[in-house]
């Protein structure tokens, strides 16, 4: 029986830069950093929360043919892919703290039917919801 989501993918054009974004700007912890031949397996996660982990995967990595890699890179850098929603108990406070660290917000905190939400991008262009549920 499925119990939980364990790992999900965040697409990156530069794993080291993206690792720095998640650890230094968002405060995530490094979980795995393993070289695997031509590939590097890198995961991060929210401190104190075992799952899910975010696997930082290269857009030109293993398993992608050149055409798919180029298409994926284009979509990621164009900023059209949403990578998830993070919950918080202080959307306004986290917005101000993250913005002060240089995180790009494309939507300031706004009231929604489900709570307070702000939208930010990572260093690749992937966007995320930062939501304080009602």
GROMACS .gro file of N, CA, C and O in nm:
model
  536
    1UNK      N    1   0.084  -0.118   0.000
    1UNK     CA    2   0.000   0.000   0.000
    1UNK      C    3   0.088   0.125   0.000
    1UNK      O    4   0.186   0.132   0.074
    2UNK      N    5   0.053   0.223  -0.080
    2UNK     CA    6   0.128   0.349  -0.084
    2UNK      C    7   0.105   0.425   0.046
    2UNK      O    8  -0.010   0.442   0.089
    3UNK      N    9   0.214   0.472   0.106
    3UNK     CA   10   0.206   0.542   0.234
    3UNK      C   11   0.231   0.691   0.223
    3UNK      O   12   0.179   0.769   0.301
    4UNK      N   13   0.318   0.732   0.129
    4UNK     CA   14   0.353   0.874   0.119
    4UNK      C   15   0.434   0.897  -0.007
    4UNK      O   16   0.487   0.804  -0.066
    5UNK      N   17   0.443   1.022  -0.046
    5UNK     CA   18   0.533   1.062  -0.152
    5UNK      C   19   0.672   1.074  -0.091
    5UNK      O   20   0.693   1.147   0.006
    6UNK      N   21   0.769   1.001  -0.147
    6UNK     CA   22   0.903   1.001  -0.091
    6UNK      C   23   0.997   1.100  -0.157
    6UNK      O   24   1.070   1.172  -0.090
    7UNK      N   25   0.997   1.104  -0.291
    7UNK     CA   26   1.087   1.191  -0.365
    7UNK      C   27   1.013   1.248  -0.484
    7UNK      O   28   0.935   1.178  -0.549
    8UNK      N   29   1.037   1.373  -0.514
    8UNK     CA   30   0.984   1.436  -0.634
    8UNK      C   31   1.097   1.513  -0.701
    8UNK      O   32   1.196   1.546  -0.637
    9UNK      N   33   1.082   1.539  -0.829
    9UNK     CA   34   1.189   1.600  -0.907
    9UNK      C   35   1.174   1.750  -0.921
    9UNK      O   36   1.064   1.800  -0.945
   10UNK      N   37   1.286   1.820  -0.907
   10UNK     CA   38   1.299   1.961  -0.940
   10UNK      C   39   1.401   1.966  -1.053
   10UNK      O   40   1.514   1.919  -1.038
   11UNK      N   41   1.363   2.022  -1.167
   11UNK     CA   42   1.451   2.029  -1.283
   11UNK      C   43   1.544   2.147  -1.271
   11UNK      O   44   1.502   2.258  -1.237
   12UNK      N   45   1.672   2.123  -1.303
   12UNK     CA   46   1.775   2.224  -1.285
   12UNK      C   47   1.869   2.227  -1.405
   12UNK      O   48   1.905   2.123  -1.459
   13UNK      N   49   1.911   2.347  -1.441
   13UNK     CA   50   2.013   2.361  -1.545
   13UNK      C   51   2.153   2.366  -1.484
   13UNK      O   52   2.252   2.361  -1.556
   14UNK      N   53   2.162   2.374  -1.351
   14UNK     CA   54   2.290   2.378  -1.281
   14UNK      C   55   2.268   2.325  -1.139
   14UNK      O   56   2.220   2.399  -1.053
   15UNK      N   57   2.301   2.198  -1.116
   15UNK     CA   58   2.272   2.136  -0.986
   15UNK      C   59   2.337   2.209  -0.869
   15UNK      O   60   2.274   2.224  -0.764
   16UNK      N   61   2.461   2.250  -0.884
   16UNK     CA   62   2.530   2.315  -0.772
   16UNK      C   63   2.462   2.447  -0.736
   16UNK      O   64   2.441   2.478  -0.618
   17UNK      N   65   2.427   2.526  -0.836
   17UNK     CA   66   2.359   2.654  -0.812
   17UNK      C   67   2.223   2.630  -0.746
   17UNK      O   68   2.184   2.701  -0.652
   18UNK      N   69   2.150   2.528  -0.793
   18UNK     CA   70   2.018   2.498  -0.737
   18UNK      C   71   2.030   2.444  -0.595
   18UNK      O   72   1.948   2.477  -0.509
   19UNK      N   73   2.131   2.362  -0.570
   19UNK     CA   74   2.155   2.314  -0.434
   19UNK      C   75   2.179   2.432  -0.340
   19UNK      O   76   2.121   2.438  -0.231
   20UNK      N   77   2.258   2.528  -0.383
   20UNK     CA   78   2.283   2.648  -0.303
   20UNK      C   79   2.154   2.726  -0.281
   20UNK      O   80   2.129   2.776  -0.171
   21UNK      N   81   2.070   2.738  -0.384
   21UNK     CA   82   1.942   2.809  -0.369
   21UNK      C   83   1.859   2.744  -0.258
   21UNK      O   84   1.809   2.813  -0.169
   22UNK      N   85   1.843   2.613  -0.263
   22UNK     CA   86   1.758   2.545  -0.165
   22UNK      C   87   1.818   2.544  -0.025
   22UNK      O   88   1.743   2.557   0.072
   23UNK      N   89   1.949   2.530  -0.014
   23UNK     CA   90   2.008   2.524   0.120
   23UNK      C   91   2.032   2.663   0.179
   23UNK      O   92   1.996   2.688   0.294
   24UNK      N   93   2.089   2.754   0.101
   24UNK     CA   94   2.123   2.886   0.156
   24UNK      C   95   2.005   2.982   0.161
   24UNK      O   96   1.993   3.058   0.257
   25UNK      N   97   1.921   2.980   0.060
   25UNK     CA   98   1.809   3.076   0.058
   25UNK      C   99   1.683   3.021   0.126
   25UNK      O  100   1.619   3.094   0.201
   26UNK      N  101   1.648   2.896   0.099
   26UNK     CA  102   1.525   2.841   0.157
   26UNK      C  103   1.548   2.771   0.290
   26UNK      O  104   1.453   2.744   0.362
   27UNK      N  105   1.674   2.737   0.322
   27UNK     CA  106   1.703   2.673   0.450
   27UNK      C  107   1.681   2.523   0.451
   27UNK      O  108   1.672   2.463   0.558
   28UNK      N  109   1.673   2.460   0.335
   28UNK     CA  110   1.659   2.315   0.328
   28UNK      C  111   1.791   2.250   0.366
   28UNK      O  112   1.896   2.312   0.364
   29UNK      N  113   1.786   2.119   0.398
   29UNK     CA  114   1.908   2.046   0.429
   29UNK      C  115   1.942   1.951   0.316
   29UNK      O  116   1.851   1.898   0.249
   30UNK      N  117   2.071   1.931   0.295
   30UNK     CA  118   2.119   1.835   0.197
   30UNK      C  119   2.094   1.696   0.252
   30UNK      O  120   2.129   1.666   0.365
   31UNK      N  121   2.033   1.610   0.171
   31UNK     CA  122   2.006   1.472   0.213
   31UNK      C  123   2.099   1.374   0.143
   31UNK      O  124   2.147   1.280   0.203
   32UNK      N  125   2.122   1.393   0.013
   32UNK     CA  126   2.207   1.302  -0.065
   32UNK      C  127   2.287   1.383  -0.166
   32UNK      O  128   2.235   1.478  -0.223
   33UNK      N  129   2.410   1.343  -0.187
   33UNK     CA  130   2.493   1.400  -0.292
   33UNK      C  131   2.589   1.290  -0.335
   33UNK      O  132   2.696   1.273  -0.276
   34UNK      N  133   2.547   1.213  -0.435
   34UNK     CA  134   2.618   1.093  -0.474
   34UNK      C  135   2.650   1.097  -0.623
   34UNK      O  136   2.559   1.106  -0.706
   35UNK      N  137   2.779   1.090  -0.659
   35UNK     CA  138   2.813   1.081  -0.802
   35UNK      C  139   2.780   0.941  -0.854
   35UNK      O  140   2.812   0.841  -0.789
   36UNK      N  141   2.715   0.935  -0.969
   36UNK     CA  142   2.677   0.808  -1.030
   36UNK      C  143   2.719   0.810  -1.176
   36UNK      O  144   2.635   0.827  -1.265
   37UNK      N  145   2.846   0.797  -1.202
   37UNK     CA  146   2.896   0.803  -1.338
   37UNK      C  147   2.878   0.942  -1.396
   37UNK      O  148   2.929   1.040  -1.342
   38UNK      N  149   2.802   0.953  -1.506
   38UNK     CA  150   2.776   1.082  -1.570
   38UNK      C  151   2.671   1.163  -1.497
   38UNK      O  152   2.640   1.275  -1.536
   39UNK      N  153   2.613   1.108  -1.394
   39UNK     CA  154   2.502   1.170  -1.324
   39UNK      C  155   2.541   1.199  -1.179
   39UNK      O  156   2.633   1.137  -1.125
   40UNK      N  157   2.472   1.291  -1.118
   40UNK     CA  158   2.491   1.323  -0.977
   40UNK      C  159   2.354   1.319  -0.911
   40UNK      O  160   2.262   1.390  -0.953
   41UNK      N  161   2.336   1.235  -0.809
   41UNK     CA  162   2.210   1.223  -0.737
   41UNK      C  163   2.214   1.317  -0.617
   41UNK      O  164   2.290   1.297  -0.523
   42UNK      N  165   2.135   1.425  -0.624
   42UNK     CA  166   2.133   1.528  -0.520
   42UNK      C  167   1.989   1.543  -0.471
   42UNK      O  168   1.898   1.566  -0.551
   43UNK      N  169   1.968   1.530  -0.339
   43UNK     CA  170   1.836   1.553  -0.282
   43UNK      C  171   1.847   1.648  -0.164
   43UNK      O  172   1.948   1.652  -0.094
   44UNK      N  173   1.741   1.725  -0.143
   44UNK     CA  174   1.728   1.817  -0.031
   44UNK      C  175   1.591   1.797   0.032
   44UNK      O  176   1.502   1.736  -0.028
   45UNK      N  177   1.574   1.848   0.153
   45UNK     CA  178   1.445   1.839   0.219
   45UNK      C  179   1.432   1.942   0.329
   45UNK      O  180   1.530   2.004   0.372
   46UNK      N  181   1.310   1.959   0.373
   46UNK     CA  182   1.280   2.051   0.483
   46UNK      C  183   1.334   1.989   0.612
   46UNK      O  184   1.306   1.872   0.641
   47UNK      N  185   1.413   2.064   0.690
   47UNK     CA  186   1.465   2.010   0.816
   47UNK      C  187   1.352   1.959   0.906
   47UNK      O  188   1.249   2.023   0.921
   48UNK      N  189   1.373   1.840   0.961
   48UNK     CA  190   1.274   1.782   1.052
   48UNK      C  191   1.160   1.711   0.983
   48UNK      O  192   1.074   1.655   1.050
   49UNK      N  193   1.154   1.716   0.853
   49UNK     CA  194   1.048   1.649   0.777
   49UNK      C  195   1.114   1.547   0.684
   49UNK      O  196   1.181   1.586   0.588
   50UNK      N  197   1.098   1.419   0.711
   50UNK     CA  198   1.170   1.319   0.631
   50UNK      C  199   1.126   1.308   0.486
   50UNK      O  200   1.206   1.275   0.400
   51UNK      N  201   1.002   1.338   0.459
   51UNK     CA  202   0.950   1.325   0.321
   51UNK      C  203   0.858   1.442   0.290
   51UNK      O  204   0.794   1.494   0.379
   52UNK      N  205   0.849   1.480   0.165
   52UNK     CA  206   0.926   1.427   0.052
   52UNK      C  207   1.062   1.494   0.043
   52UNK      O  208   1.085   1.602   0.097
   53UNK      N  209   1.151   1.428  -0.028
   53UNK     CA  210   1.277   1.487  -0.065
   53UNK      C  211   1.262   1.543  -0.205
   53UNK      O  212   1.181   1.494  -0.284
   54UNK      N  213   1.336   1.647  -0.236
   54UNK     CA  214   1.339   1.702  -0.371
   54UNK      C  215   1.468   1.656  -0.438
   54UNK      O  216   1.577   1.684  -0.388
   55UNK      N  217   1.455   1.582  -0.548
   55UNK     CA  218   1.571   1.540  -0.626
   55UNK      C  219   1.600   1.648  -0.728
   55UNK      O  220   1.516   1.680  -0.812
   56UNK      N  221   1.717   1.707  -0.719
   56UNK     CA  222   1.758   1.813  -0.811
   56UNK      C  223   1.821   1.744  -0.932
   56UNK      O  224   1.933   1.694  -0.925
   57UNK      N  225   1.745   1.739  -1.041
   57UNK     CA  226   1.786   1.665  -1.161
   57UNK      C  227   1.818   1.761  -1.274
   57UNK      O  228   1.744   1.857  -1.299
   58UNK      N  229   1.927   1.734  -1.345
   58UNK     CA  230   1.968   1.817  -1.459
   58UNK      C  231   1.872   1.799  -1.576
   58UNK      O  232   1.829   1.688  -1.605
   59UNK      N  233   1.844   1.908  -1.643
   59UNK     CA  234   1.756   1.902  -1.761
   59UNK      C  235   1.826   1.836  -1.879
   59UNK      O  236   1.761   1.803  -1.978
   60UNK      N  237   1.956   1.814  -1.869
   60UNK     CA  238   2.031   1.743  -1.975
   60UNK      C  239   2.084   1.610  -1.923
   60UNK      O  240   2.183   1.558  -1.972
   61UNK      N  241   2.017   1.556  -1.821
   61UNK     CA  242   2.067   1.437  -1.754
   61UNK      C  243   2.031   1.305  -1.821
   61UNK      O  244   1.973   1.300  -1.930
   62UNK      N  245   2.065   1.201  -1.750
   62UNK     CA  246   2.044   1.064  -1.797
   62UNK      C  247   1.897   1.038  -1.828
   62UNK      O  248   1.807   1.088  -1.761
   63UNK      N  249   1.875   0.961  -1.934
   63UNK     CA  250   1.739   0.923  -1.971
   63UNK      C  251   1.668   1.020  -2.062
   63UNK      O  252   1.555   0.996  -2.102
   64UNK      N  253   1.731   1.132  -2.092
   64UNK     CA  254   1.669   1.232  -2.179
   64UNK      C  255   1.744   1.238  -2.312
   64UNK      O  256   1.865   1.260  -2.313
   65UNK      N  257   1.672   1.220  -2.421
   65UNK     CA  258   1.735   1.237  -2.552
   65UNK      C  259   1.757   1.387  -2.575
   65UNK      O  260   1.697   1.470  -2.506
   66UNK      N  261   1.845   1.422  -2.668
   66UNK     CA  262   1.878   1.565  -2.689
   66UNK      C  263   1.756   1.653  -2.716
   66UNK      O  264   1.748   1.765  -2.665
   67UNK      N  265   1.661   1.606  -2.795
   67UNK     CA  266   1.542   1.686  -2.825
   67UNK      C  267   1.459   1.711  -2.699
   67UNK      O  268   1.414   1.823  -2.674
   68UNK      N  269   1.438   1.606  -2.619
   68UNK     CA  270   1.360   1.621  -2.496
   68UNK      C  271   1.433   1.710  -2.396
   68UNK      O  272   1.371   1.792  -2.328
   69UNK      N  273   1.565   1.694  -2.388
   69UNK     CA  274   1.644   1.777  -2.298
   69UNK      C  275   1.631   1.924  -2.334
   69UNK      O  276   1.611   2.009  -2.246
   70UNK      N  277   1.640   1.956  -2.462
   70UNK     CA  278   1.628   2.095  -2.506
   70UNK      C  279   1.489   2.150  -2.477
   70UNK      O  280   1.474   2.264  -2.430
   71UNK      N  281   1.387   2.069  -2.504
   71UNK     CA  282   1.249   2.113  -2.478
   71UNK      C  283   1.228   2.138  -2.328
   71UNK      O  284   1.168   2.238  -2.289
   72UNK      N  285   1.277   2.047  -2.245
   72UNK     CA  286   1.263   2.062  -2.100
   72UNK      C  287   1.338   2.185  -2.050
   72UNK      O  288   1.285   2.263  -1.971
   73UNK      N  289   1.461   2.204  -2.098
   73UNK     CA  290   1.540   2.321  -2.059
   73UNK      C  291   1.467   2.450  -2.097
   73UNK      O  292   1.461   2.545  -2.018
   74UNK      N  293   1.409   2.452  -2.215
   74UNK     CA  294   1.336   2.570  -2.261
   74UNK      C  295   1.216   2.598  -2.169
   74UNK      O  296   1.194   2.712  -2.127
   75UNK      N  297   1.139   2.496  -2.136
   75UNK     CA  298   1.021   2.514  -2.050
   75UNK      C  299   1.060   2.559  -1.910
   75UNK      O  300   0.995   2.647  -1.852
   76UNK      N  301   1.165   2.498  -1.855
   76UNK     CA  302   1.209   2.535  -1.720
   76UNK      C  303   1.256   2.680  -1.717
   76UNK      O  304   1.212   2.759  -1.634
   77UNK      N  305   1.347   2.715  -1.807
   77UNK     CA  306   1.403   2.851  -1.804
   77UNK      C  307   1.300   2.957  -1.844
   77UNK      O  308   1.314   3.073  -1.804
   78UNK      N  309   1.198   2.917  -1.917
   78UNK     CA  310   1.091   3.010  -1.953
   78UNK      C  311   1.001   3.038  -1.833
   78UNK      O  312   0.928   3.137  -1.831
   79UNK      N  313   1.006   2.949  -1.734
   79UNK     CA  314   0.928   2.972  -1.613
   79UNK      C  315   0.784   2.928  -1.621
   79UNK      O  316   0.698   2.984  -1.553
   80UNK      N  317   0.756   2.826  -1.701
   80UNK     CA  318   0.617   2.782  -1.715
   80UNK      C  319   0.584   2.660  -1.631
   80UNK      O  320   0.467   2.620  -1.625
   81UNK      N  321   0.683   2.600  -1.565
   81UNK     CA  322   0.657   2.478  -1.487
   81UNK      C  323   0.644   2.510  -1.340
   81UNK      O  324   0.733   2.569  -1.280
   82UNK      N  325   0.533   2.469  -1.283
   82UNK     CA  326   0.513   2.479  -1.140
   82UNK      C  327   0.566   2.352  -1.075
   82UNK      O  328   0.537   2.241  -1.120
   83UNK      N  329   0.649   2.366  -0.971
   83UNK     CA  330   0.714   2.250  -0.912
   83UNK      C  331   0.651   2.206  -0.781
   83UNK      O  332   0.688   2.103  -0.729
   84UNK      N  333   0.557   2.282  -0.726
   84UNK     CA  334   0.495   2.239  -0.603
   84UNK      C  335   0.447   2.354  -0.518
   84UNK      O  336   0.458   2.471  -0.554
   85UNK      N  337   0.395   2.317  -0.401
   85UNK     CA  338   0.345   2.414  -0.305
   85UNK      C  339   0.404   2.381  -0.168
   85UNK      O  340   0.400   2.266  -0.124
   86UNK      N  341   0.461   2.481  -0.105
   86UNK     CA  342   0.514   2.466   0.029
   86UNK      C  343   0.417   2.532   0.127
   86UNK      O  344   0.365   2.640   0.099
   87UNK      N  345   0.394   2.468   0.240
   87UNK     CA  346   0.306   2.527   0.341
   87UNK      C  347   0.390   2.597   0.447
   87UNK      O  348   0.505   2.560   0.473
   88UNK      N  349   0.331   2.698   0.505
   88UNK     CA  350   0.396   2.777   0.608
   88UNK      C  351   0.290   2.821   0.709
   88UNK      O  352   0.170   2.822   0.677
   89UNK      N  353   0.334   2.857   0.827
   89UNK     CA  354   0.240   2.913   0.924
   89UNK      C  355   0.253   3.065   0.931
   89UNK      O  356   0.186   3.130   1.010
   90UNK      N  357   0.340   3.122   0.844
   90UNK     CA  358   0.358   3.268   0.840
   90UNK      C  359   0.399   3.310   0.699
   90UNK      O  360   0.516   3.337   0.673
   91UNK      N  361   0.303   3.318   0.609
   91UNK     CA  362   0.331   3.351   0.469
   91UNK      C  363   0.397   3.488   0.457
   91UNK      O  364   0.498   3.503   0.388
   92UNK      N  365   0.344   3.587   0.524
   92UNK     CA  366   0.399   3.723   0.515
   92UNK      C  367   0.541   3.727   0.568
   92UNK      O  368   0.631   3.785   0.505
   93UNK      N  369   0.564   3.666   0.683
   93UNK     CA  370   0.697   3.665   0.742
   93UNK      C  371   0.798   3.590   0.656
   93UNK      O  372   0.911   3.637   0.637
   94UNK      N  373   0.759   3.474   0.604
   94UNK     CA  374   0.849   3.399   0.518
   94UNK      C  375   0.874   3.472   0.387
   94UNK      O  376   0.986   3.471   0.335
   95UNK      N  377   0.772   3.536   0.334
   95UNK     CA  378   0.788   3.617   0.213
   95UNK      C  379   0.895   3.725   0.235
   95UNK      O  380   0.987   3.739   0.156
   96UNK      N  381   0.885   3.798   0.345
   96UNK     CA  382   0.980   3.904   0.373
   96UNK      C  383   1.121   3.848   0.395
   96UNK      O  384   1.220   3.904   0.345
   97UNK      N  385   1.133   3.738   0.468
   97UNK     CA  386   1.263   3.677   0.495
   97UNK      C  387   1.328   3.627   0.367
   97UNK      O  388   1.444   3.653   0.340
   98UNK      N  389   1.249   3.555   0.284
   98UNK     CA  390   1.304   3.499   0.160
   98UNK      C  391   1.336   3.608   0.058
   98UNK      O  392   1.438   3.602  -0.011
   99UNK      N  393   1.250   3.707   0.050
   99UNK     CA  394   1.276   3.819  -0.042
   99UNK      C  395   1.405   3.889  -0.002
   99UNK      O  396   1.486   3.928  -0.087
  100UNK      N  397   1.429   3.901   0.127
  100UNK     CA  398   1.552   3.962   0.177
  100UNK      C  399   1.676   3.880   0.142
  100UNK      O  400   1.787   3.934   0.138
  101UNK      N  401   1.657   3.752   0.117
  101UNK     CA  402   1.769   3.665   0.076
  101UNK      C  403   1.784   3.659  -0.075
  101UNK      O  404   1.866   3.583  -0.125
  102UNK      N  405   1.702   3.736  -0.147
  102UNK     CA  406   1.715   3.742  -0.292
  102UNK      C  407   1.625   3.648  -0.369
  102UNK      O  408   1.641   3.633  -0.490
  103UNK      N  409   1.529   3.584  -0.302
  103UNK     CA  410   1.435   3.497  -0.372
  103UNK      C  411   1.341   3.584  -0.455
  103UNK      O  412   1.288   3.685  -0.406
  104UNK      N  413   1.321   3.546  -0.582
  104UNK     CA  414   1.234   3.622  -0.673
  104UNK      C  415   1.089   3.582  -0.653
  104UNK      O  416   1.052   3.466  -0.675
  105UNK      N  417   1.007   3.677  -0.612
  105UNK     CA  418   0.863   3.652  -0.599
  105UNK      C  419   0.792   3.711  -0.720
  105UNK      O  420   0.819   3.824  -0.759
  106UNK      N  421   0.703   3.635  -0.777
  106UNK     CA  422   0.623   3.682  -0.890
  106UNK      C  423   0.482   3.721  -0.845
  106UNK      O  424   0.407   3.778  -0.922
  107UNK      N  425   0.450   3.689  -0.719
  107UNK     CA  426   0.324   3.732  -0.660
  107UNK      C  427   0.346   3.755  -0.511
  107UNK      O  428   0.393   3.666  -0.440
  108UNK      N  429   0.318   3.876  -0.466
  108UNK     CA  430   0.325   3.907  -0.324
  108UNK      C  431   0.215   3.829  -0.251
  108UNK      O  432   0.120   3.783  -0.314
  109UNK      N  433   0.224   3.817  -0.118
  109UNK     CA  434   0.120   3.746  -0.044
  109UNK      C  435  -0.019   3.805  -0.070
  109UNK      O  436  -0.037   3.927  -0.068
  110UNK      N  437  -0.112   3.717  -0.099
  110UNK     CA  438  -0.251   3.757  -0.126
  110UNK      C  439  -0.346   3.660  -0.058
  110UNK      O  440  -0.317   3.541  -0.049
  111UNK      N  441  -0.459   3.714  -0.015
  111UNK     CA  442  -0.563   3.630   0.043
  111UNK      C  443  -0.630   3.550  -0.068
  111UNK      O  444  -0.663   3.605  -0.174
  112UNK      N  445  -0.647   3.423  -0.044
  112UNK     CA  446  -0.716   3.331  -0.135
  112UNK      C  447  -0.821   3.257  -0.055
  112UNK      O  448  -0.818   3.255   0.068
  113UNK      N  449  -0.916   3.190  -0.122
  113UNK     CA  450  -1.017   3.115  -0.048
  113UNK      C  451  -0.958   3.007   0.044
  113UNK      O  452  -1.016   2.973   0.146
  114UNK      N  453  -0.841   2.958   0.011
  114UNK     CA  454  -0.777   2.850   0.087
  114UNK      C  455  -0.673   2.902   0.186
  114UNK      O  456  -0.615   2.825   0.262
  115UNK      N  457  -0.643   3.031   0.183
  115UNK     CA  458  -0.545   3.088   0.275
  115UNK      C  459  -0.465   3.201   0.211
  115UNK      O  460  -0.505   3.258   0.110
  116UNK      N  461  -0.352   3.232   0.270
  116UNK     CA  462  -0.263   3.337   0.218
  116UNK      C  463  -0.159   3.268   0.130
  116UNK      O  464  -0.103   3.165   0.167
  117UNK      N  465  -0.133   3.328   0.011
  117UNK     CA  466  -0.040   3.265  -0.083
  117UNK      C  467   0.050   3.368  -0.149
  117UNK      O  468   0.006   3.475  -0.187
  118UNK      N  469   0.176   3.330  -0.164
  118UNK     CA  470   0.273   3.405  -0.243
  118UNK      C  471   0.334   3.306  -0.342
  118UNK      O  472   0.337   3.185  -0.316
  119UNK      N  473   0.383   3.356  -0.455
  119UNK     CA  474   0.443   3.269  -0.557
  119UNK      C  475   0.586   3.315  -0.580
  119UNK      O  476   0.612   3.433  -0.601
  120UNK      N  477   0.680   3.218  -0.577
  120UNK     CA  478   0.820   3.250  -0.604
  120UNK      C  479   0.879   3.154  -0.705
  120UNK      O  480   0.822   3.049  -0.734
  121UNK      N  481   0.993   3.194  -0.759
  121UNK     CA  482   1.067   3.111  -0.855
  121UNK      C  483   1.199   3.068  -0.793
  121UNK      O  484   1.258   3.142  -0.716
  122UNK      N  485   1.245   2.949  -0.835
  122UNK     CA  486   1.380   2.910  -0.797
  122UNK      C  487   1.479   2.967  -0.897
  122UNK      O  488   1.441   3.045  -0.986
  123UNK      N  489   1.604   2.932  -0.887
  123UNK     CA  490   1.709   2.988  -0.971
  123UNK      C  491   1.703   2.941  -1.115
  123UNK      O  492   1.775   2.993  -1.200
  124UNK      N  493   1.616   2.844  -1.145
  124UNK     CA  494   1.601   2.793  -1.282
  124UNK      C  495   1.479   2.852  -1.354
  124UNK      O  496   1.474   2.854  -1.475
  125UNK      N  497   1.380   2.895  -1.276
  125UNK     CA  498   1.256   2.944  -1.333
  125UNK      C  499   1.134   2.868  -1.285
  125UNK      O  500   1.021   2.910  -1.307
  126UNK      N  501   1.154   2.750  -1.222
  126UNK     CA  502   1.041   2.674  -1.167
  126UNK      C  503   0.969   2.761  -1.064
  126UNK      O  504   1.034   2.830  -0.985
  127UNK      N  505   0.837   2.756  -1.063
  127UNK     CA  506   0.765   2.838  -0.966
  127UNK      C  507   0.700   2.750  -0.858
  127UNK      O  508   0.670   2.634  -0.881
  128UNK      N  509   0.682   2.810  -0.741
  128UNK     CA  510   0.630   2.742  -0.623
  128UNK      C  511   0.529   2.832  -0.554
  128UNK      O  512   0.547   2.952  -0.548
  129UNK      N  513   0.430   2.769  -0.497
  129UNK     CA  514   0.336   2.839  -0.410
  129UNK      C  515   0.389   2.831  -0.268
  129UNK      O  516   0.436   2.726  -0.224
  130UNK      N  517   0.383   2.941  -0.197
  130UNK     CA  518   0.411   2.945  -0.053
  130UNK      C  519   0.279   2.979   0.013
  130UNK      O  520   0.230   3.092   0.001
  131UNK      N  521   0.219   2.879   0.077
  131UNK     CA  522   0.080   2.892   0.121
  131UNK      C  523   0.067   2.874   0.272
  131UNK      O  524   0.120   2.779   0.329
  132UNK      N  525  -0.006   2.967   0.332
  132UNK     CA  526  -0.047   2.956   0.473
  132UNK      C  527  -0.194   2.918   0.472
  132UNK      O  528  -0.279   3.003   0.445
  133UNK      N  529  -0.225   2.789   0.497
  133UNK     CA  530  -0.365   2.746   0.489
  133UNK      C  531  -0.451   2.814   0.596
  133UNK      O  532  -0.402   2.855   0.700
  134UNK      N  533  -0.579   2.825   0.564
  134UNK     CA  534  -0.676   2.879   0.661
  134UNK      C  535  -0.693   2.784   0.776
  134UNK      O  536  -0.691   2.670   0.766
   0.00000   0.00000   0.00000
